[in-house]
mmCIF file of C-alpha atoms in Angstrom:
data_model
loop_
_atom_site.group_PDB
_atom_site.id
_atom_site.type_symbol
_atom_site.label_atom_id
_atom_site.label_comp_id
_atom_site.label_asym_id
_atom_site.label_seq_id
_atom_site.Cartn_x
_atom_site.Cartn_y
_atom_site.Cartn_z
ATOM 1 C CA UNK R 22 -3.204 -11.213 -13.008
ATOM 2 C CA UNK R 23 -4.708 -14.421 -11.281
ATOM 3 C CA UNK R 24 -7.210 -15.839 -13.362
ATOM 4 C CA UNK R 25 -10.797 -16.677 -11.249
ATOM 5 C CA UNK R 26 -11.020 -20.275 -10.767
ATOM 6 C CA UNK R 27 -13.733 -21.852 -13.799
ATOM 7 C CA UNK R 28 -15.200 -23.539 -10.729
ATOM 8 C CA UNK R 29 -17.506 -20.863 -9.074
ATOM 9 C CA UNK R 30 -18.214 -22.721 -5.457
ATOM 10 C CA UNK R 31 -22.230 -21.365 -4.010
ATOM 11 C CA UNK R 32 -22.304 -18.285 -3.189
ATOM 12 C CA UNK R 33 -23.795 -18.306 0.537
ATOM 13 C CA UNK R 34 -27.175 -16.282 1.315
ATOM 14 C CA UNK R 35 -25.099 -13.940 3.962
ATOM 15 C CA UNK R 36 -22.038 -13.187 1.464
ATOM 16 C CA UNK R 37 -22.117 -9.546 0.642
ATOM 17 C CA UNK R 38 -21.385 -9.641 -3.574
ATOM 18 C CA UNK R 39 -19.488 -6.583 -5.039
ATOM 19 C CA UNK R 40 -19.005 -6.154 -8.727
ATOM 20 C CA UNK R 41 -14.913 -5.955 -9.896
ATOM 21 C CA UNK R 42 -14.788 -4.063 -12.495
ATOM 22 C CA UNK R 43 -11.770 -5.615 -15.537
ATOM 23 C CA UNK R 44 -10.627 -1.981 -15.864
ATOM 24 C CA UNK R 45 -9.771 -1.674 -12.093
ATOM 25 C CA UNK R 46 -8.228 -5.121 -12.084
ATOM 26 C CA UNK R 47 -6.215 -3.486 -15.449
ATOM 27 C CA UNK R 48 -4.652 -1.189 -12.933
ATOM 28 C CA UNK R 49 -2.914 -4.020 -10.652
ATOM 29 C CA UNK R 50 -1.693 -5.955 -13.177
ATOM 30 C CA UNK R 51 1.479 -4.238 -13.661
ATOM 31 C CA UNK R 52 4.561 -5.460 -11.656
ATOM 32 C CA UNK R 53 5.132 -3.406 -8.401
ATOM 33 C CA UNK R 54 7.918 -3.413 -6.427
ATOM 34 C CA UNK R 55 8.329 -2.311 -2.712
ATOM 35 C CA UNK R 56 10.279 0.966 -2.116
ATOM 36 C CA UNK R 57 11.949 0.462 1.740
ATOM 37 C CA UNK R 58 11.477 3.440 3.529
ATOM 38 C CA UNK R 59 15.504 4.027 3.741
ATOM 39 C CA UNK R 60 15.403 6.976 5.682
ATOM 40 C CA UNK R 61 12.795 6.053 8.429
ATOM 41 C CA UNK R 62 15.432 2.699 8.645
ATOM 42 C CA UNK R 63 18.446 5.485 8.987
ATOM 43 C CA UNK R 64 16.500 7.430 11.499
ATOM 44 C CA UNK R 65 16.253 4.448 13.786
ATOM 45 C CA UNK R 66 20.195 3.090 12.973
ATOM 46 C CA UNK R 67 20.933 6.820 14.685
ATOM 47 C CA UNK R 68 18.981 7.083 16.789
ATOM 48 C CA UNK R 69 20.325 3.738 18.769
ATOM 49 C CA UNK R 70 23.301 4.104 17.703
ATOM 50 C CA UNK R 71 23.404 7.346 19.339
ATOM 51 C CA UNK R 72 21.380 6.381 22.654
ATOM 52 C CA UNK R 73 23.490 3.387 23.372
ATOM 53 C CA UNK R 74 26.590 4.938 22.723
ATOM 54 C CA UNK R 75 25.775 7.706 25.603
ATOM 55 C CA UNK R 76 24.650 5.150 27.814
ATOM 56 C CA UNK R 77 27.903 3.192 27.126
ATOM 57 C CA UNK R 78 30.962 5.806 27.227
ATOM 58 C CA UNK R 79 29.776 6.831 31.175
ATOM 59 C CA UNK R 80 29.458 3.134 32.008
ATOM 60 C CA UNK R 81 33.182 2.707 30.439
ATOM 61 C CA UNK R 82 34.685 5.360 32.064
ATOM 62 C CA UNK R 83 33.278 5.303 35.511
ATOM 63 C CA UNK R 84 36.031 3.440 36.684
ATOM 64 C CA UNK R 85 38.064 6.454 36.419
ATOM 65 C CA UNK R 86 36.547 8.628 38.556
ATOM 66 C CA UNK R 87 37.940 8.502 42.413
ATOM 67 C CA UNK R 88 34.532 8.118 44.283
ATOM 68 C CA UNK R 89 34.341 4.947 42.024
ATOM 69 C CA UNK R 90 37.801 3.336 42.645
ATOM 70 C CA UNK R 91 37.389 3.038 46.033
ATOM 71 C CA UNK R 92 34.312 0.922 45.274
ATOM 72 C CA UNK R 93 33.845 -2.971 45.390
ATOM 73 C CA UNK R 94 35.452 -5.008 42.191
ATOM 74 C CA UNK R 95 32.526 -6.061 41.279
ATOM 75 C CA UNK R 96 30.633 -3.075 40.728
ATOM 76 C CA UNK R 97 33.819 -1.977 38.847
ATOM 77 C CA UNK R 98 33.686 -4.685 36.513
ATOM 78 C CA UNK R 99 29.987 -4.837 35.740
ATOM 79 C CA UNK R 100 30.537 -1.188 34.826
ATOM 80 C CA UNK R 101 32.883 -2.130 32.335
ATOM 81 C CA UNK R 102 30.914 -5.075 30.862
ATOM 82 C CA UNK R 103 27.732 -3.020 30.577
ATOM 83 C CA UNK R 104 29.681 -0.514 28.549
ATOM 84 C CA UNK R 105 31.473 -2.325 26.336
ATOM 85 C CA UNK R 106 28.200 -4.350 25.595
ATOM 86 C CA UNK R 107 26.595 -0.806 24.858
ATOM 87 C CA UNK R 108 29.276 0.467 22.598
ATOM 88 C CA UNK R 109 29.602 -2.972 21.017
ATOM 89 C CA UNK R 110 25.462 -2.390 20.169
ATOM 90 C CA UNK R 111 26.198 1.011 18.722
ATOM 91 C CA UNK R 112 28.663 0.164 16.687
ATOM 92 C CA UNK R 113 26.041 -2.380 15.098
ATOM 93 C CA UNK R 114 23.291 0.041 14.840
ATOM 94 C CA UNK R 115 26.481 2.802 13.197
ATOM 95 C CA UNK R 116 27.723 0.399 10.816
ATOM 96 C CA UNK R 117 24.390 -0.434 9.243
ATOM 97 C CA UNK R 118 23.452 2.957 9.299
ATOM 98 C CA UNK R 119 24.040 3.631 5.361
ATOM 99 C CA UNK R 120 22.695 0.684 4.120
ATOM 100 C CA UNK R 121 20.238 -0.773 6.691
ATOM 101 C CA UNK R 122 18.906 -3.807 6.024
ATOM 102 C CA UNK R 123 14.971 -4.036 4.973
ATOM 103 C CA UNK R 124 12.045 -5.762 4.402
ATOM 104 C CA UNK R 125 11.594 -6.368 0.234
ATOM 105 C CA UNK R 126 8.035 -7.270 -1.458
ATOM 106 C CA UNK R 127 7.147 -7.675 -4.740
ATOM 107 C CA UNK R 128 4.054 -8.025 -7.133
ATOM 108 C CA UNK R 129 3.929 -9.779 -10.563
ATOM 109 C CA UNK R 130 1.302 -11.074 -12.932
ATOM 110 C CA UNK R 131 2.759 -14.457 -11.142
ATOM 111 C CA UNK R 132 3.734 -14.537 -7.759
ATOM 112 C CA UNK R 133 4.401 -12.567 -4.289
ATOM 113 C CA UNK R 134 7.599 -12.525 -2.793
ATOM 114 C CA UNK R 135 8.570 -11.456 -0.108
ATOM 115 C CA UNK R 136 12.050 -11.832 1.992
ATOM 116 C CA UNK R 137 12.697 -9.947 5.452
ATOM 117 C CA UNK R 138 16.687 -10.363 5.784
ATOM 118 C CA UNK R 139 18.338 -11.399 9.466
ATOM 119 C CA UNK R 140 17.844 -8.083 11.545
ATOM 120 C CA UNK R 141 17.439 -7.339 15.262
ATOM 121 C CA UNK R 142 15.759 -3.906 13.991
ATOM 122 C CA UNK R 143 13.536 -5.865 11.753
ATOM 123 C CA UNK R 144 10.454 -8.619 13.239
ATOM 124 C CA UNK R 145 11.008 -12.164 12.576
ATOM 125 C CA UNK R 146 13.959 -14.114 11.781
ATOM 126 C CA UNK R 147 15.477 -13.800 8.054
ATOM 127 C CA UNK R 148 12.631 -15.516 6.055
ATOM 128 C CA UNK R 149 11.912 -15.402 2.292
ATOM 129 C CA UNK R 150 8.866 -16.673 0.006
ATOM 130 C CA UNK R 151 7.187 -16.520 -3.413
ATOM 131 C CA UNK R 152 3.179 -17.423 -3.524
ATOM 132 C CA UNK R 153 2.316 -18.018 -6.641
ATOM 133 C CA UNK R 154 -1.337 -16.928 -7.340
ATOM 134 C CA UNK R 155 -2.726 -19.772 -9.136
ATOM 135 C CA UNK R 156 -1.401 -21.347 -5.663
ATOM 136 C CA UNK R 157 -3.423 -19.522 -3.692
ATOM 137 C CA UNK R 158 -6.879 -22.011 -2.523
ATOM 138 C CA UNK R 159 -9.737 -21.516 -0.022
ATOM 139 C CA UNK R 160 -9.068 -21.519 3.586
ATOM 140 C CA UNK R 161 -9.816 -25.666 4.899
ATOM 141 C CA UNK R 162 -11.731 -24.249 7.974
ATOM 142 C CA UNK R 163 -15.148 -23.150 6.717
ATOM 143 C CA UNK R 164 -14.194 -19.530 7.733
ATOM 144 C CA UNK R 165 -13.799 -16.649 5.100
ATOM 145 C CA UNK R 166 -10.578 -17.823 3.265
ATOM 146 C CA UNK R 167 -8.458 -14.304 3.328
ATOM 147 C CA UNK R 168 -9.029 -12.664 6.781
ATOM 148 C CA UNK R 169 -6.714 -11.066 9.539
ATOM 149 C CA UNK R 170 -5.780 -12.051 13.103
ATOM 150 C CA UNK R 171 -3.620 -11.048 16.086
ATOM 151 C CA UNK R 172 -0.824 -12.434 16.939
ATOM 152 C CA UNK R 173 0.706 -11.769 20.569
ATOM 153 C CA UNK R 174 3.541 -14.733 20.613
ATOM 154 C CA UNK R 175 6.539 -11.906 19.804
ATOM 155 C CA UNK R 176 4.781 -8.674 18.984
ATOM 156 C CA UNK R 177 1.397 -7.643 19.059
ATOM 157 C CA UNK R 178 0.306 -6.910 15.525
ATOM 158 C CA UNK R 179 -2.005 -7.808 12.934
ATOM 159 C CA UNK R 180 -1.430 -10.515 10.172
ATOM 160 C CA UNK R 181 -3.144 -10.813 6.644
ATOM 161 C CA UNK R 182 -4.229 -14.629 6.432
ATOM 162 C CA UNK R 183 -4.408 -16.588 3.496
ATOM 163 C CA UNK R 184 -3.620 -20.424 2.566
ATOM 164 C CA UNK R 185 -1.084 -21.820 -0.533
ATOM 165 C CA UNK R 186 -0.606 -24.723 -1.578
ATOM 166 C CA UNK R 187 3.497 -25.758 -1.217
ATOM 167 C CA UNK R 188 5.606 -27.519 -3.516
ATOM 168 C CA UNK R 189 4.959 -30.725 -1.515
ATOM 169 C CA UNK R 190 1.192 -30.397 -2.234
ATOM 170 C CA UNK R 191 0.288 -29.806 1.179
ATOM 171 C CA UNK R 192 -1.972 -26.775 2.001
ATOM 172 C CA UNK R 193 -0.671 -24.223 4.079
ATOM 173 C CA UNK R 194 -1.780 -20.671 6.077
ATOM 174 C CA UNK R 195 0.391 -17.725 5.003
ATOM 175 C CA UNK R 196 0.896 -14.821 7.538
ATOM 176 C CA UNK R 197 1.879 -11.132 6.028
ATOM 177 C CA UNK R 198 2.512 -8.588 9.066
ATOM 178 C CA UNK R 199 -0.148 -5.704 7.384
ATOM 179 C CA UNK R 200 2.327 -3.173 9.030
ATOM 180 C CA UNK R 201 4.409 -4.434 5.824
ATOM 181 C CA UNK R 202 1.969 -2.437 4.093
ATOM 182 C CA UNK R 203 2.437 0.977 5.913
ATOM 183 C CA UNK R 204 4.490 3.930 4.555
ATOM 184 C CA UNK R 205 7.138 3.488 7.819
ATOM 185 C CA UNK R 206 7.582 0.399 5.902
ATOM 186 C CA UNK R 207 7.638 1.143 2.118
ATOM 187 C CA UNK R 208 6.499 4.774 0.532
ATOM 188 C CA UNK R 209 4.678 2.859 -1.775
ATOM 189 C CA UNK R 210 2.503 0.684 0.789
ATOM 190 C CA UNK R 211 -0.394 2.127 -0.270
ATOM 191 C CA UNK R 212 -0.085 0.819 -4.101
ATOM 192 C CA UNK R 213 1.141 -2.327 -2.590
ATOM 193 C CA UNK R 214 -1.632 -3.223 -0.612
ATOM 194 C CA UNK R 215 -4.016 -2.033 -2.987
ATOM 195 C CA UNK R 216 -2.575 -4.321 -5.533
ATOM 196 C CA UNK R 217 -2.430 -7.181 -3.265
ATOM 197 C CA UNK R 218 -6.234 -7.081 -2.562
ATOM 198 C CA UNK R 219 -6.986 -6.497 -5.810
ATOM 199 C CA UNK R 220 -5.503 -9.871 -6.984
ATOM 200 C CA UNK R 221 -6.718 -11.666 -4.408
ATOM 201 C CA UNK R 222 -10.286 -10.279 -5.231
ATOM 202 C CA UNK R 223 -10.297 -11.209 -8.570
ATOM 203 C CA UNK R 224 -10.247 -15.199 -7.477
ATOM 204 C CA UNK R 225 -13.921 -15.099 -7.612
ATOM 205 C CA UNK R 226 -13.784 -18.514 -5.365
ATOM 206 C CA UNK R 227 -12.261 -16.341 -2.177
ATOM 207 C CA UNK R 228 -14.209 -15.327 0.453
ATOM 208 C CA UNK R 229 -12.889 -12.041 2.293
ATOM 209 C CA UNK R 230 -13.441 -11.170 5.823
ATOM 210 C CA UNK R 231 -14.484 -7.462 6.689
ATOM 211 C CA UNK R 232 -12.055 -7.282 9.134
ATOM 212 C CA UNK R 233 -9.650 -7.368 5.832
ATOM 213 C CA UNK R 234 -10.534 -3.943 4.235
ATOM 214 C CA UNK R 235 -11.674 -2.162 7.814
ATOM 215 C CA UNK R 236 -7.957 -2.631 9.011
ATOM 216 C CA UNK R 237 -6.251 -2.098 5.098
ATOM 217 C CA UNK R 238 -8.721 0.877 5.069
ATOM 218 C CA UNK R 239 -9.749 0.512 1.443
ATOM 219 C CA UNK R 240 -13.456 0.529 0.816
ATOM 220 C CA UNK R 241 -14.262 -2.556 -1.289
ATOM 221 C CA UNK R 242 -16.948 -0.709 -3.298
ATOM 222 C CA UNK R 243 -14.917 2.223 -4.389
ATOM 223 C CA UNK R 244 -11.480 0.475 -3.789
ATOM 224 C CA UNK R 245 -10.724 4.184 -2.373
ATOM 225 C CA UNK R 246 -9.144 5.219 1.033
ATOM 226 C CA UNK R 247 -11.610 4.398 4.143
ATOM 227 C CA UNK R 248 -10.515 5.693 7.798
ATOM 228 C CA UNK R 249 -14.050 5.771 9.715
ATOM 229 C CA UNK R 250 -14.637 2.185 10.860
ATOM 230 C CA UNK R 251 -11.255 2.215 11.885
ATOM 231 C CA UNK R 252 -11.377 5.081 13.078
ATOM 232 C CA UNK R 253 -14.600 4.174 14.971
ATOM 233 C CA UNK R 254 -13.031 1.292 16.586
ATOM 234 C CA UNK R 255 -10.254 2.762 18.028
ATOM 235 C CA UNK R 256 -12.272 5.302 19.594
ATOM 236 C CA UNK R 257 -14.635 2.589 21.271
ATOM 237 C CA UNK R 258 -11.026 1.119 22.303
ATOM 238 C CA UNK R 259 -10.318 4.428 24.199
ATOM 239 C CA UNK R 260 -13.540 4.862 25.329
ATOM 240 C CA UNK R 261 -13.681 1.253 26.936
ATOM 241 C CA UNK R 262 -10.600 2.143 28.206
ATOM 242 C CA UNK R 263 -11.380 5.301 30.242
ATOM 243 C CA UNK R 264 -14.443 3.527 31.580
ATOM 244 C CA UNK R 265 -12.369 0.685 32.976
ATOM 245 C CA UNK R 266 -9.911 2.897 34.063
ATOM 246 C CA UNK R 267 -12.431 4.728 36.219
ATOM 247 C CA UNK R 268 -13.660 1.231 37.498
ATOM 248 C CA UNK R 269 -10.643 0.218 38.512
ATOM 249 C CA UNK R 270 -9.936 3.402 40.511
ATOM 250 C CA UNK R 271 -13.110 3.030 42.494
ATOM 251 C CA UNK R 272 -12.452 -0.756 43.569
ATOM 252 C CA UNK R 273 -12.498 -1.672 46.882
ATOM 253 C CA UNK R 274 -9.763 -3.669 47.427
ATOM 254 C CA UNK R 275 -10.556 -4.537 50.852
ATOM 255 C CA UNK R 276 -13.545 -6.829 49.576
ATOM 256 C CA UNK R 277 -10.992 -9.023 48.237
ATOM 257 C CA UNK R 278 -11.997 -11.254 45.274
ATOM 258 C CA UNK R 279 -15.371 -9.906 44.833
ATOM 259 C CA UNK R 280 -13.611 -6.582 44.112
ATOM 260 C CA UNK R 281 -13.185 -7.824 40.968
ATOM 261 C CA UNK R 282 -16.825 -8.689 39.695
ATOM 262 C CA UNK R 283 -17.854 -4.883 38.855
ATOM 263 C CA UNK R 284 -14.526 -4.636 36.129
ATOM 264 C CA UNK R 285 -15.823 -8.169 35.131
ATOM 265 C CA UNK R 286 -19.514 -6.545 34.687
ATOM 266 C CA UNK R 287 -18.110 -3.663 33.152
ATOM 267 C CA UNK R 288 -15.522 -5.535 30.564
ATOM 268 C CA UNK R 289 -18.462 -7.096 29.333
ATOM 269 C CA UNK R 290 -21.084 -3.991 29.326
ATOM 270 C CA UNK R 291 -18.161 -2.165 27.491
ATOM 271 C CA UNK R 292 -17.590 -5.094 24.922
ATOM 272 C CA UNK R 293 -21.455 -5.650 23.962
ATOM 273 C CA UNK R 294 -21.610 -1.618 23.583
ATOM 274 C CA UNK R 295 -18.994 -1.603 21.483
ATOM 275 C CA UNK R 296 -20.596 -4.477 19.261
ATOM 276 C CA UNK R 297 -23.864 -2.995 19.164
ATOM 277 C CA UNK R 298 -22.806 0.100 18.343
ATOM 278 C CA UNK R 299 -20.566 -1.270 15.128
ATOM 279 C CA UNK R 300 -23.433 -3.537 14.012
ATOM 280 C CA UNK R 301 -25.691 -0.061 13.992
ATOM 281 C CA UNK R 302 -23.247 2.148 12.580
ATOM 282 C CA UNK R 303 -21.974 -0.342 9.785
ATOM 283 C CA UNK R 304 -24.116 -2.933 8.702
ATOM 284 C CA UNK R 305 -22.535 -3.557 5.591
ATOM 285 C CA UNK R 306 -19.524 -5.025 7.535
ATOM 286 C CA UNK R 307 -21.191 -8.315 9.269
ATOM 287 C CA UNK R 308 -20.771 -10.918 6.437
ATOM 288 C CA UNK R 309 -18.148 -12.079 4.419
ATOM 289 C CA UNK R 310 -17.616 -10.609 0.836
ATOM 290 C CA UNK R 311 -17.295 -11.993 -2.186
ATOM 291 C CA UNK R 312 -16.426 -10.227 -5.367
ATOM 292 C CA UNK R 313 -17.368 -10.614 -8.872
ATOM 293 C CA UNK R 314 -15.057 -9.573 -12.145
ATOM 294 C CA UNK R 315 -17.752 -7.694 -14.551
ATOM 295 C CA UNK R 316 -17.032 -5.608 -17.537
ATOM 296 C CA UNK R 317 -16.210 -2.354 -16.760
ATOM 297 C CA UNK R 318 -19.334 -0.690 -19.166
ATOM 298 C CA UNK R 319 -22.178 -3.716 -16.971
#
């Protein structure tokens, strides 16, 4: 397990301070290794495999069809090109099909590594990494040092930040996809990400975000499964939604640019809602937390 740092930084007066318990941090300190979800990866290998394939063999044998050969060349030969480039895509997916490659993660009482091997099935290029934990440091920014964020750039998804220091010295943020984390991704990405959190908690000089354990689901009292703030926000998503939706149907275009102030208005009325309504229905998740290893009988 990481050891807390002997420096304990000030604790600020809005940090929300949970007790960590050494029995629960017992539980993570086992090595844990990702199980790829093989047969979700097989699935998908078919599945394209099989799609392209019957988009392909029409393309390739159009040109043998009468009404066709009396078309221009052109059209004739982009037939051909757009089915061999099909075929040529399911044989890919086909050949890969019994042993796909996949994402592999890994937890020790030292490090987390991580590799995701070159795959067009898989996001990202072929990448691999191992984080020690004593490497692990506060974020340089003032905000909470392990927190999550959106990223848009090639996929829209959420990322699980942290910062490491390299080999070189320098410090550095380190971005983990938390959809590495789901079952579609590993059957055990549950223990995984419970693990994770649970050595990164007991660094008593790291500062979590909320947004961390609302989108991991994992209450960071209990350290049990937690679905109603997320749940909660993506029902104020579809809510916001529906409203906008129905603003946007009642626009009158003909007023040009001014059209567009009441979904303006209503973006915002729908966004302060939203926020007022999470502040009131959990409190508990406005400030940072901070967590504190105890004896298990204090």
């Amino acid at each position: 397990m990481p050891s807390p740092s002997h420096r304990k930084p000030p604790i600020a007066s809005q940090d929300r301070l949970l007790p960590l318990s050494n029995r629960l941090l017992q539980t993570a300190s086992c090595d844990l290794i990702g199980q790829a979800n093989l047969k979700r990866l097989r699935a998908i290998h078919l599945i394209i495999g099989a799609v392209t394939a019957l988009f392909g063999l029409p393309m390739l044998s159009m040109p043998l069809f009468p009404d066709v050969q009396n078309k221009p060349a052109a059209g004739i030969l982009l037939s051909l090109f757009l089915g061999t480039l099909a075929l040529v895509a399911a044989y890919a997916a086909l050949r890969r099909w019994r042993h796909p490659p996949h994402h592999q993660l890994s937890l020790s009482d030292k490090a987390l590594h991580y590799k995701t091997p070159s795959s067009w099935l898989l996001d990202g290029p072929s990448q691999e990494s191992t984080i020690a934990w004593r490497d692990i440091v506060p974020a340089t920014d003032g905000q909470p040092d392990v927190r999550t964020e959106f990223t848009t750039s090639k996929a829209i998804t959420r990322n699980l930040v942290f910062w490491h220091r390299d080999a070189e010295g320098s410090v550095r943020m380190q971005r983990i996809p938390l959809r590495r984390f789901s079952r579609g991704t590993f059957l055990n990405g549950d223990e995984l990400k419970l693990s994770l959190l649970l050595r990164l908690a007991s660094r008593s000089d790291l500062r979590f975000a909320p947004s961390v354990f609302v989108s991991m689901r994992i209450d960071p009292a209990s350290w049990r499964p937690m679905n109603k703030p997320m749940l909660a926000q993506g029902l104020g998503v579809l809510a916001s939604m529906a409203v906008l939706f129905a603003t946007l149907c009642h626009l009158d275009v003909s007023a040009g640019a001014s059209s567009l102030l009441p979904l303006l208005a209503t973006m915002l009325c729908c966004g302060a809602v939203c926020a007022l309504l999470w502040h009131f229905l959990f409190p508990e998740w406005r400030h940072p937390i901070r967590f504190q290893p105890v004896e298990a009988g204090d």
